[in-house]
Amino acid sequence: MQTGPIDFAKHVRLSEAILFGALSPQKYDPNRMVLLYFALATVSVAGKVTALAEEKVRGIIEWIYAQQVPEAEGGGFRSTHTMGGVGLEEGHATMTQCALLSLIICGDDLARVDKKAVATHLRKVQAENGCFRSLSYGESDVRMMYSACVTCHLLDLWDSIDKEAAIQYLVSCQSYDGGFGWHPGSEGHGGNTFCCLASLALLGALDRVDTARAEKFLVMRATAHGFNGRPNKDADTCYTYWVGTSLALLQRHKGAEGFVPVDAGLLGFVAECQDAAKGGIAKDQATGTDLLHTALSLMGLRNLQLVDSCPPLDLRLGCLAEAVPV
Amino acid sequence: MEDDSDYDEDVDTDFDPSEWEDVEPVPQHDSENPVVAIAYTDYFVEVHSYLRAVIKSGEMSSRVYRLTKAVIECNPANYTAWKHRRDVLIAIKGDIIAELAAIAEMLVMYPKNFQIWHHRRELLTHHKHHADELLVVNKTLSKDAKNYHAWAHRRWAVVTFDLIDGEEEYAKQLIDDDFRNNSAWNYLFFLIETRDLGLNPQARTRDVDVEEHISVRKREIERALQYLKFSPSNESVHNIIIGHLLPKAHREAVFKALAPTVAASLLPFDDKAQVWTKATLAEIYTTALKYGMDASDLPLDGASFKDKINSLYASLCDLDGIRKKYWMSLLIPEPAP
């Protein structure tokens, strides 16, 4: 296993601690399902899911299903139990996406997902302009669009949404610099560019946008030491995933799979942002580590084939391609 | 997922348990196998127990409004609590202007919190009081001039409340503060397309003839070129130039009208900013070739498009090694024999 200077073992230990042992601060409660996904993604990209104890994995699966929201309350999955059971907690687009991906990583076949309820959730959260909200009353932007597209793909629920309206919204988000913002008129941004390109890939509509200009925007994110997310901003390890995976997606779309057009010194940059003692990866050397940067750095390195720690990920989804139930 | 900086786990609020003696709290029910276990403080558990109780009972009152504040202060990302706060405020016909002022205070602490910005937008659909919105954005941008949420809010406020006059001055000021502020350049581009070209479907669209398009794009490119003098390697400015030279609307007409002078204007920068100048010129020449323009219309020194483009990309391979493979992929190949 080619891992270079990346200490996978320490990152896995940190993820396991957060999954099963350590208590996380309560500020993470509304994003608990996302944290779960990042922890599992880290273990998965390190190739270590099968090393987790079976009853612990079953426990994760049960906990996730306990967050499933009945159709009468809106369908989909919630983040945590805190506001659950009082009839106000709808499913959230990103929590639904993270729940499904987490189940897949744990080897679940999604048979207990109430697809009809998730379809209701998707209909509730698609906005008139074709984009998606987090919840029926929540904010709308391309992050939620991406969450909805992943959900549609995993459960084959494309008939629940207006695909053409979604595609047109995505097209309108491409900025003058080739990158994508989270709304039309928003600044081209690495994270939003991934959300748009991956959504378009899932929708089968990458040719509806200017992929050559998108590639230029992404390529220009490279510094000698990591990717940044916007012009004239500093490098941040999470763009290893957002920018790196976007580039990989575009290369595959061109039929140039595996070709990486830039050398941003990513292995070295990510390695330097590791916490050598406790594990985990930070956005840069001046900041503390967190699971988001840990998971995204490692998945980004894998998608750019700079590490060889696990079988290939599905570039559009953020999990092992082989784990996705057919 | 932009996270907020650390904050106090328990904040002094006006939550008074004695006010709630008549309410049966609804306890938390985590499953038997909690994963990613959270360290809930007793205070957190207590205030959430009462919030669950009043959501269940449907009580809409000023004590519930104050309770949502306690919950939100435990967790500014709790979107359910924010939603309930809105519902209660409207049900009790509370003071929306006072609420907006109080929330502006929270934005100082959590300037990248999605729920707070969204809360403002939702409230303002009920009460069209917009006078403070730009001030709130100004305050946030004065601390972080690239705050993505703040700029998005500004675009929304300017279009929703028709506040576009005076915005060019603001954008220009932020650019003058920092020529490399990509957010400010992006905002200026948005303003020009919205105000001068009527291209924004969220605002008033109108038909502007192609001559006017060319004239506006020319003016903006000239503005950008002025800034290039002070920061010739500035990616933001190069992107703006290409953005106005190759717009979505009237793309070919604008390009053909302006490309020759723009290319000529870029040549002097090749000395100081080789990578960016060559990259932008190569993009211009490639597009000119695609549009079937005459090589003699552009400053190619008698070279063919293909030779000039390939020579530029070959130079870029040397000058910009981290992108060598990308530049090589743009070389125009020899036709197959």
XYZ file of C-alpha atoms in Angstrom:
663
model
C 0.000 0.000 0.000
C 1.515 3.236 -1.149
C 0.840 5.800 1.522
C 3.941 7.986 1.421
C 4.062 10.502 4.211
C 0.354 10.136 5.081
C -0.204 8.480 8.454
C -3.426 6.621 7.693
C -3.287 4.599 10.895
C -3.436 7.693 13.086
C -6.318 9.190 11.096
C -8.246 5.932 11.421
C -7.635 5.850 15.185
C -8.906 9.418 15.504
C -12.013 8.583 13.463
C -12.687 5.465 15.545
C -12.375 7.505 18.719
C -14.940 10.012 17.480
C -17.218 7.233 16.242
C -17.209 5.064 19.347
C -15.464 6.717 22.230
C -14.704 10.388 22.588
C -17.503 12.823 23.203
C -17.729 15.551 20.587
C -18.617 19.125 21.538
C -22.310 19.917 21.353
C -21.756 22.471 18.591
C -21.478 19.474 16.255
C -24.945 18.203 17.127
C -26.804 19.741 14.142
C -24.163 18.239 11.820
C -23.742 14.923 13.578
C -24.698 12.872 10.518
C -22.099 14.726 8.435
C -19.443 14.074 11.064
C -20.393 10.397 11.002
C -19.915 10.304 7.249
C -16.506 12.010 7.429
C -15.337 9.590 10.116
C -16.489 6.577 8.109
C -15.084 8.020 4.874
C -11.686 8.363 6.552
C -11.742 4.746 7.710
C -12.986 3.652 4.289
C -10.361 5.495 2.250
C -7.718 3.988 4.547
C -9.084 0.572 3.565
C -10.005 -0.253 7.155
C -13.795 -0.605 7.294
C -13.559 -4.390 7.434
C -11.306 -4.025 10.471
C -14.122 -2.431 12.471
C -15.910 -4.745 14.887
C -19.072 -6.170 13.349
C -21.343 -5.255 16.240
C -20.058 -1.699 16.153
C -20.822 -1.425 12.456
C -24.302 -2.866 13.108
C -24.710 -0.258 15.840
C -23.876 2.507 13.375
C -26.413 1.156 10.898
C -29.114 1.023 13.580
C -28.348 4.546 14.725
C -28.587 5.874 11.175
C -31.941 4.199 10.587
C -33.158 5.668 13.886
C -32.725 9.091 12.261
C -35.007 8.216 9.359
C -37.998 10.573 9.228
C -41.437 9.116 8.454
C -43.158 10.291 5.295
C -45.854 12.094 7.286
C -43.169 14.273 8.859
C -41.363 14.933 5.589
C -39.199 11.899 4.826
C -35.433 11.715 4.453
C -32.987 11.599 7.353
C -32.321 14.013 10.206
C -28.911 14.774 11.657
C -29.461 13.721 15.246
C -32.232 12.823 17.664
C -32.218 16.156 19.521
C -35.255 17.666 17.866
C -36.709 14.352 16.772
C -40.025 12.838 17.646
C -41.931 16.100 17.987
C -43.221 16.341 14.459
C -41.085 19.283 13.446
C -37.920 17.583 12.340
C -37.980 17.093 8.584
C -35.303 15.262 6.690
C -32.388 17.473 5.665
C -30.888 17.126 2.182
C -27.276 16.831 3.317
C -28.092 14.580 6.271
C -30.002 12.301 3.906
C -27.009 12.146 1.564
C -24.598 11.485 4.443
C -26.895 8.859 5.960
C -27.077 6.942 2.680
C -23.326 7.152 2.060
C -22.614 6.091 5.633
C -24.933 3.095 5.291
C -23.177 2.102 2.082
C -19.748 2.383 3.665
C -21.008 0.096 6.449
C -22.071 -2.469 3.858
C -25.825 -1.887 4.208
C -27.945 -2.498 1.109
C -30.351 0.422 1.791
C -33.298 -2.014 1.891
C -34.749 -0.341 4.982
C -34.715 3.114 3.424
C -38.278 4.303 2.886
C -37.836 5.382 -0.707
C -41.338 6.761 -0.967
C -40.665 9.007 2.018
C -37.337 10.151 0.556
C -39.136 10.954 -2.706
C -41.526 13.137 -0.701
C -38.530 14.846 0.923
C -36.954 15.525 -2.484
C -40.142 17.045 -3.832
C -40.418 19.237 -0.746
C -36.889 20.574 -1.007
C -36.644 21.359 -4.701
C -37.181 25.098 -5.166
C -39.065 26.758 -8.019
C -35.839 27.896 -9.627
C -34.659 24.283 -9.928
C -32.164 24.395 -7.066
C -32.606 22.575 -3.745
C -33.066 23.666 -0.144
C -31.646 22.000 2.939
C -35.177 21.543 4.316
C -38.497 22.887 3.044
C -37.816 26.068 5.041
C -34.045 26.142 4.681
C -31.463 27.870 2.535
C -31.111 26.933 -1.127
C -27.789 26.581 -2.932
C -25.737 24.117 -4.990
C -24.498 22.209 -1.927
C -28.069 21.014 -1.428
C -28.419 20.397 -5.156
C -25.446 18.050 -4.898
C -26.904 16.315 -1.847
C -30.190 15.781 -3.685
C -28.436 14.423 -6.790
C -26.454 11.907 -4.746
C -29.689 10.782 -3.081
C -31.479 10.485 -6.429
C -28.618 8.417 -7.795
C -28.325 6.040 -4.855
C -32.069 5.369 -4.653
C -32.949 5.859 -8.332
C -35.408 8.629 -7.499
C -34.758 10.868 -10.494
C -38.482 10.852 -11.281
C -39.095 12.725 -8.035
C -37.323 15.845 -9.221
C -37.415 18.233 -12.153
C -34.100 17.302 -13.771
C -34.204 19.924 -16.513
C -34.839 22.734 -14.031
C -31.924 21.461 -11.945
C -29.628 21.359 -14.977
C -30.582 24.872 -16.062
C -29.890 26.178 -12.577
C -26.462 24.535 -12.595
C -25.665 26.015 -15.998
C -26.561 29.467 -14.697
C -24.114 29.055 -11.804
C -21.038 28.985 -14.044
C -19.175 32.231 -13.479
C -17.245 34.338 -15.997
C -14.014 32.738 -14.779
C -15.183 29.203 -15.552
C -15.690 28.227 -11.914
C -19.115 27.800 -10.327
C -20.729 29.747 -7.495
C -23.439 28.572 -5.186
C -26.055 30.845 -6.809
C -26.016 32.521 -10.245
C -23.744 35.551 -9.944
C -21.800 34.083 -7.017
C -18.029 33.943 -7.142
C -16.390 30.895 -8.724
C -15.356 28.700 -5.803
C -13.665 25.280 -5.578
C -16.263 23.675 -3.320
C -19.240 24.958 -5.283
C -17.526 23.977 -8.529
C -17.341 20.395 -7.298
C -20.995 20.435 -6.228
C -22.027 21.655 -9.681
C -19.777 19.387 -11.740
C -20.553 16.277 -9.693
C -24.284 17.070 -9.862
C -24.022 17.511 -13.624
C -22.118 14.224 -13.891
C -24.872 12.448 -11.937
C -27.511 14.152 -14.112
C -25.619 13.115 -17.246
C -25.388 16.754 -18.295
C -21.719 17.782 -18.129
C -21.833 18.826 -21.772
C -24.350 21.556 -20.944
C -21.566 23.683 -19.397
C -18.217 24.983 -20.600
C -15.997 22.215 -19.257
C -12.858 23.682 -20.864
C -13.219 26.928 -18.898
C -14.111 24.968 -15.782
C -10.907 22.999 -16.218
C -8.903 26.203 -16.545
C -10.418 27.603 -13.362
C -9.586 24.402 -11.497
C -6.073 24.164 -12.866
C -5.367 27.738 -11.784
C -6.249 26.781 -8.184
C -2.907 24.972 -7.950
C -0.091 26.593 -6.053
C 3.272 24.954 -5.486
C 1.870 23.890 -2.148
C -1.767 22.845 -2.305
C -4.946 24.037 -3.974
C -6.796 27.201 -3.074
C -10.527 27.593 -3.545
C -10.692 30.997 -5.203
C -8.256 33.272 -7.005
C -5.858 35.116 -4.721
C -6.743 33.086 -1.648
C -4.595 30.717 0.399
C -4.287 26.984 -0.108
C -6.494 24.795 2.079
C -6.300 20.997 2.268
C -10.045 20.482 1.708
C -9.614 21.689 -1.884
C -7.527 18.578 -2.434
C -10.960 16.982 -2.702
C -13.149 19.715 -4.172
C -10.674 20.823 -6.839
C -8.819 17.534 -7.223
C -11.940 15.427 -7.673
C -13.436 18.004 -10.050
C -10.328 17.740 -12.212
C -10.516 13.946 -12.105
C -14.194 14.085 -13.125
C -13.424 16.327 -16.086
C -10.538 14.126 -17.186
C -12.770 11.071 -17.099
C -15.425 12.972 -19.060
C -12.805 13.720 -21.723
C -11.789 10.082 -21.847
C -8.437 10.920 -20.226
C -8.984 8.978 -17.005
C -6.056 9.083 -14.619
C -4.437 12.099 -16.214
C -3.736 14.818 -13.680
C -2.886 18.104 -15.368
C -1.256 19.821 -12.389
C 1.306 19.172 -9.691
C 0.300 21.117 -6.603
C 2.672 19.382 -4.207
C -0.389 17.891 -2.536
C 1.209 14.942 -0.791
C 3.696 17.227 0.892
C 1.111 19.891 1.724
C -1.372 17.450 3.223
C 1.378 15.623 5.084
C 2.522 18.866 6.711
C -1.031 19.596 7.872
C -1.312 16.320 9.778
C -1.275 16.252 13.554
C 1.595 13.843 14.136
C 0.532 13.097 17.680
C -3.233 12.817 17.606
C -3.965 12.196 13.941
C -6.293 14.236 11.793
C -5.571 16.840 9.129
C -6.032 20.610 9.334
C -6.844 23.111 6.595
C -3.331 24.548 6.907
C -0.396 24.434 9.273
C -1.713 27.225 11.476
C -5.041 25.625 12.372
C -6.291 22.665 14.420
C -7.443 19.473 12.725
C -11.022 18.481 12.039
C -12.751 15.508 10.450
C -13.878 17.424 7.378
C -10.327 18.288 6.371
C -9.158 14.809 7.309
C -11.711 12.982 5.162
C -11.556 15.383 2.225
C -7.755 15.495 2.070
C -7.508 11.712 2.021
C -10.324 11.193 -0.480
C -8.844 13.909 -2.687
C -5.424 12.269 -2.653
C -7.041 8.943 -3.578
C -9.045 10.468 -6.425
C -5.876 12.052 -7.811
C -4.159 8.670 -7.462
C -1.488 10.124 -5.203
C -2.145 7.374 -2.653
C -3.226 3.817 -3.240
C -4.845 3.013 0.093
C -8.138 1.554 -1.101
C -9.967 0.556 -4.288
C -11.162 3.483 -6.426
C -13.832 5.834 -5.110
C -16.834 6.818 -7.202
C -15.678 10.319 -8.151
C -19.210 11.664 -8.063
C -20.249 10.207 -4.711
C -17.430 10.137 -2.178
C -17.446 6.433 -1.346
C -15.890 3.281 -2.757
C -17.303 2.563 -6.193
C -17.566 -1.138 -5.333
C -19.634 -0.409 -2.195
C -22.561 1.151 -4.039
C -25.465 -1.318 -4.142
C -26.561 -2.021 -7.695
C -19.038 23.184 5.535
C -17.808 26.439 6.981
C -17.631 25.991 10.712
C -17.642 28.740 13.301
C -14.878 29.415 15.745
C -15.179 28.071 19.274
C -17.814 29.638 21.457
C -18.959 29.259 25.038
C -20.784 26.034 25.720
C -23.139 27.773 28.138
C -23.902 31.423 27.650
C -25.654 33.756 30.030
C -29.178 34.056 28.746
C -32.491 35.012 30.179
C -33.584 31.375 30.497
C -35.297 31.094 33.827
C -36.374 27.567 34.806
C -38.958 28.910 37.267
C -40.842 30.336 34.273
C -41.365 26.805 33.019
C -42.727 25.036 36.038
C -46.088 24.443 34.354
C -44.506 22.604 31.421
C -43.575 18.938 31.370
C -40.164 18.743 29.618
C -39.837 16.162 26.822
C -36.647 14.160 27.389
C -33.942 13.372 24.799
C -34.106 9.896 23.316
C -30.825 8.950 21.730
C -30.762 5.388 20.455
C -29.135 2.531 22.355
C -26.012 2.742 20.236
C -25.194 6.429 19.933
C -22.439 6.983 17.450
C -20.461 10.195 17.297
C -21.662 10.704 20.842
C -22.082 14.306 21.834
C -21.199 15.799 25.227
C -24.472 17.478 26.067
C -24.311 19.767 29.066
C -27.157 19.693 31.565
C -28.139 23.169 30.442
C -28.315 22.042 26.818
C -30.501 19.086 27.758
C -32.752 21.255 29.886
C -33.475 24.012 27.361
C -33.953 21.505 24.553
C -36.383 19.513 26.709
C -38.570 22.573 27.062
C -38.299 23.440 23.377
C -39.411 19.937 22.429
C -42.316 20.324 24.842
C -43.568 23.592 23.373
C -43.133 22.426 19.792
C -45.308 19.445 20.690
C -47.906 21.558 22.487
C -47.880 24.277 19.834
C -47.475 27.095 22.330
C -46.637 30.399 20.652
C -45.687 33.006 23.234
C -42.996 35.418 24.231
C -41.457 32.934 26.666
C -41.078 30.460 23.778
C -39.470 33.198 21.702
C -36.946 33.772 24.496
C -36.430 30.016 24.893
C -35.412 29.685 21.234
C -32.648 32.193 21.949
C -31.308 29.967 24.721
C -31.337 26.970 22.379
C -29.723 28.897 19.536
C -27.003 30.123 21.833
C -26.180 26.504 22.672
C -26.027 25.849 18.990
C -26.141 28.592 16.358
C -26.385 25.919 13.639
C -29.641 24.451 14.986
C -31.835 25.111 11.971
C -34.962 23.705 13.661
C -34.661 26.201 16.496
C -34.151 29.070 14.068
C -37.232 28.053 12.106
C -39.285 27.820 15.272
C -38.030 31.228 16.381
C -39.282 32.718 13.118
C -42.651 31.011 13.445
C -43.116 32.217 17.021
C -41.997 35.758 16.280
C -44.549 36.067 13.498
C -47.300 34.346 15.494
C -46.911 36.725 18.449
C -46.539 39.688 16.060
C -43.152 40.416 17.561
C -40.843 43.280 16.693
C -39.070 42.200 13.524
C -36.863 45.264 13.401
C -35.605 44.600 16.928
C -35.024 40.979 15.946
C -32.973 42.000 12.921
C -30.846 44.248 15.160
C -30.302 41.461 17.698
C -29.358 38.994 14.952
C -26.897 41.500 13.503
C -25.071 41.223 16.844
C -24.834 37.450 16.455
C -23.390 37.876 12.973
C -20.391 39.611 14.483
C -19.591 36.376 16.356
C -20.623 33.908 13.654
C -20.114 35.633 10.295
C -20.090 32.366 8.328
C -23.184 30.815 9.851
C -25.682 29.804 7.149
C -28.718 29.892 9.454
C -28.255 33.492 10.563
C -28.008 34.920 7.067
C -30.965 32.781 6.001
C -32.993 33.936 9.019
C -32.564 37.561 7.921
C -33.725 36.765 4.398
C -36.764 34.840 5.615
C -37.799 37.602 8.037
C -37.375 40.241 5.380
C -39.825 38.483 3.112
C -42.408 39.219 5.805
C -41.333 42.716 6.600
C -39.692 44.632 3.814
C -37.390 46.638 6.064
C -34.146 46.733 4.206
C -32.440 49.886 5.391
C -29.894 48.073 7.510
C -29.041 45.163 5.241
C -26.180 46.823 3.403
C -24.840 48.184 6.689
C -24.831 44.668 8.132
C -22.934 43.421 5.096
C -20.513 46.371 5.256
C -19.717 45.528 8.854
C -19.049 41.880 8.048
C -16.926 42.704 5.014
C -14.915 45.254 6.973
C -13.629 42.341 9.056
C -13.304 39.857 6.179
C -13.605 41.428 2.758
C -13.986 38.032 1.085
C -16.765 36.576 3.255
C -18.742 34.532 0.731
C -21.995 34.680 2.719
C -21.821 38.450 3.079
C -21.342 39.003 -0.638
C -24.209 36.613 -1.439
C -26.419 38.530 0.983
C -25.417 41.810 -0.613
C -26.351 40.548 -4.084
C -29.692 39.332 -2.758
C -30.446 42.602 -0.905
C -29.436 44.819 -3.825
C -31.694 42.955 -6.232
C -34.607 42.349 -3.849
C -34.811 45.956 -2.645
C -33.519 47.660 -5.801
C -30.544 49.218 -4.047
C -28.157 49.153 -6.965
C -27.374 52.884 -7.023
C -24.193 53.612 -5.175
C -23.006 50.012 -5.374
C -20.409 50.653 -8.054
C -18.722 53.046 -5.671
C -18.699 50.402 -2.950
C -17.261 47.730 -5.247
C -14.623 50.138 -6.501
C -13.655 51.035 -2.966
C -13.164 47.399 -1.971
C -11.093 46.822 -5.107
C -8.952 49.860 -4.345
C -8.450 48.528 -0.805
C -7.145 45.258 -2.234
C -6.639 44.801 -5.983
C -6.588 41.064 -5.387
C -10.006 40.855 -3.778
C -11.623 38.412 -6.173
C -15.002 38.745 -4.424
C -15.060 42.484 -5.072
C -14.208 42.010 -8.751
C -16.901 39.339 -9.017
C -19.394 41.742 -7.420
C -18.489 44.502 -9.870
C -19.024 42.072 -12.767
C -22.437 41.157 -11.349
C -23.342 44.867 -11.002
C -22.411 45.706 -14.561
C -24.392 42.775 -15.975
C -27.382 43.599 -13.758
C -27.438 47.389 -14.001
C -25.943 48.183 -17.393
C -26.828 45.167 -19.491
C -30.119 44.031 -17.959
C -28.909 40.430 -17.959
C -29.937 39.397 -14.464
C -33.197 37.414 -14.464
C -33.658 38.136 -10.734
C -33.665 41.884 -11.429
C -35.262 43.895 -14.187
C -34.139 42.416 -17.487
C -34.258 44.491 -20.615
C -33.106 44.250 -24.192
C -29.852 46.059 -24.765
C -28.570 46.212 -28.321
C -25.321 44.566 -29.267
C -23.545 47.911 -29.805
C -24.282 48.846 -26.208
C -23.010 45.438 -25.068
C -19.756 45.994 -26.912
C -19.422 49.499 -25.510
C -20.010 48.418 -21.896
C -17.629 45.457 -22.158
C -14.981 47.702 -23.713
C -15.315 50.201 -20.892
C -14.976 47.499 -18.239
C -11.969 45.903 -19.913
C -10.283 49.293 -20.009
C -10.996 49.725 -16.308
C -9.455 46.338 -15.610
C -6.380 47.114 -17.700
C -5.725 50.153 -15.487
C -5.473 47.844 -12.498
C -3.234 45.489 -14.417
C -0.622 48.250 -14.452
C -0.330 47.967 -10.673
C -0.790 44.206 -10.396
C 0.091 42.584 -13.728
C -0.006 39.019 -12.356
C -3.398 39.454 -10.816
C -5.594 36.452 -11.676
C -8.774 38.324 -10.705
C -8.126 41.019 -13.293
C -7.206 38.561 -16.035
C -10.438 36.655 -15.329
C -12.450 39.883 -15.543
C -10.854 40.730 -18.882
C -11.689 37.298 -20.308
C -15.118 37.502 -18.668
C -15.989 40.708 -20.519
C -14.275 39.617 -23.739
C -16.086 36.261 -23.825
C -19.440 36.901 -22.154
C -22.414 34.525 -22.309
C -24.500 37.122 -24.200
C -23.447 38.222 -27.724
C -20.226 36.281 -27.212
C -18.988 36.185 -30.791
C -19.903 39.757 -31.663
C -18.266 41.161 -28.534
C -15.157 39.044 -28.985
C -14.640 39.898 -32.628
C -15.135 43.607 -31.955
C -12.739 43.799 -28.998
C -10.175 40.989 -29.255
C -7.653 42.833 -31.469
C -7.313 45.859 -29.172
C -7.389 43.758 -26.011
C -4.605 41.527 -27.284
C -2.540 44.547 -28.272
C -3.123 46.111 -24.828
C -1.867 42.966 -23.090
C 1.419 42.694 -24.979
C 3.297 45.294 -22.862
C 2.669 43.227 -19.745
C 4.547 40.224 -21.054
C 7.755 41.505 -19.479
C 6.552 41.691 -15.886
C 3.880 39.015 -15.855
C 4.890 36.369 -18.346
C 2.688 33.533 -17.164
C -0.593 35.401 -16.941
C -0.060 37.494 -20.033
C 0.851 34.486 -22.136
C -2.047 32.413 -20.760
C -4.614 35.113 -21.512
C -3.166 35.833 -24.950
C -3.160 32.130 -25.802
C -6.825 31.909 -24.818
C -7.648 34.934 -26.980
C -5.786 33.585 -30.025
C -7.328 30.128 -29.623
C -10.791 31.672 -29.576
C -9.970 33.909 -32.567
C -8.922 30.822 -34.494
C -12.134 29.069 -33.495
C -14.223 32.042 -34.693
C -12.423 32.103 -38.025
C -10.890 35.526 -37.540
C -8.131 36.809 -39.774
C -4.638 36.374 -38.346
C -3.703 39.797 -39.624
C -6.336 41.377 -37.351
C -4.379 40.362 -34.267
C -0.843 41.239 -33.114
C 0.772 37.950 -34.128
C 3.920 39.433 -35.746
C 3.155 37.601 -38.970
C 2.950 34.176 -37.314
C 0.002 31.884 -37.932
C -2.516 31.371 -35.136
C -1.355 27.829 -34.608
C 2.342 28.699 -34.413
C 1.713 31.597 -32.064
C -0.573 29.624 -29.779
C 1.829 26.689 -29.609
C 4.763 28.980 -28.965
C 2.893 30.583 -26.062
C 1.978 27.222 -24.549
C 5.521 25.946 -25.008
C 6.787 28.961 -23.061
C 4.211 28.345 -20.371
C 5.454 24.780 -19.968
C 8.817 26.224 -18.978
C 7.612 29.194 -16.962
C 4.749 27.525 -15.085
C 6.001 24.042 -14.308
C 3.251 23.035 -11.894
C 0.781 23.292 -14.780
C 3.103 21.899 -17.448
C 0.853 18.969 -18.339
C -2.145 21.258 -18.661
C -0.372 23.681 -20.996
C 0.900 20.760 -23.057
C -2.631 19.418 -23.402
C -3.647 22.697 -25.088
C -1.037 22.513 -27.839
C -2.607 22.288 -31.269
C -1.402 19.020 -32.749
C -0.034 18.557 -36.248
C -2.705 17.158 -38.533
C -2.396 13.388 -38.964
C -0.511 12.413 -42.124
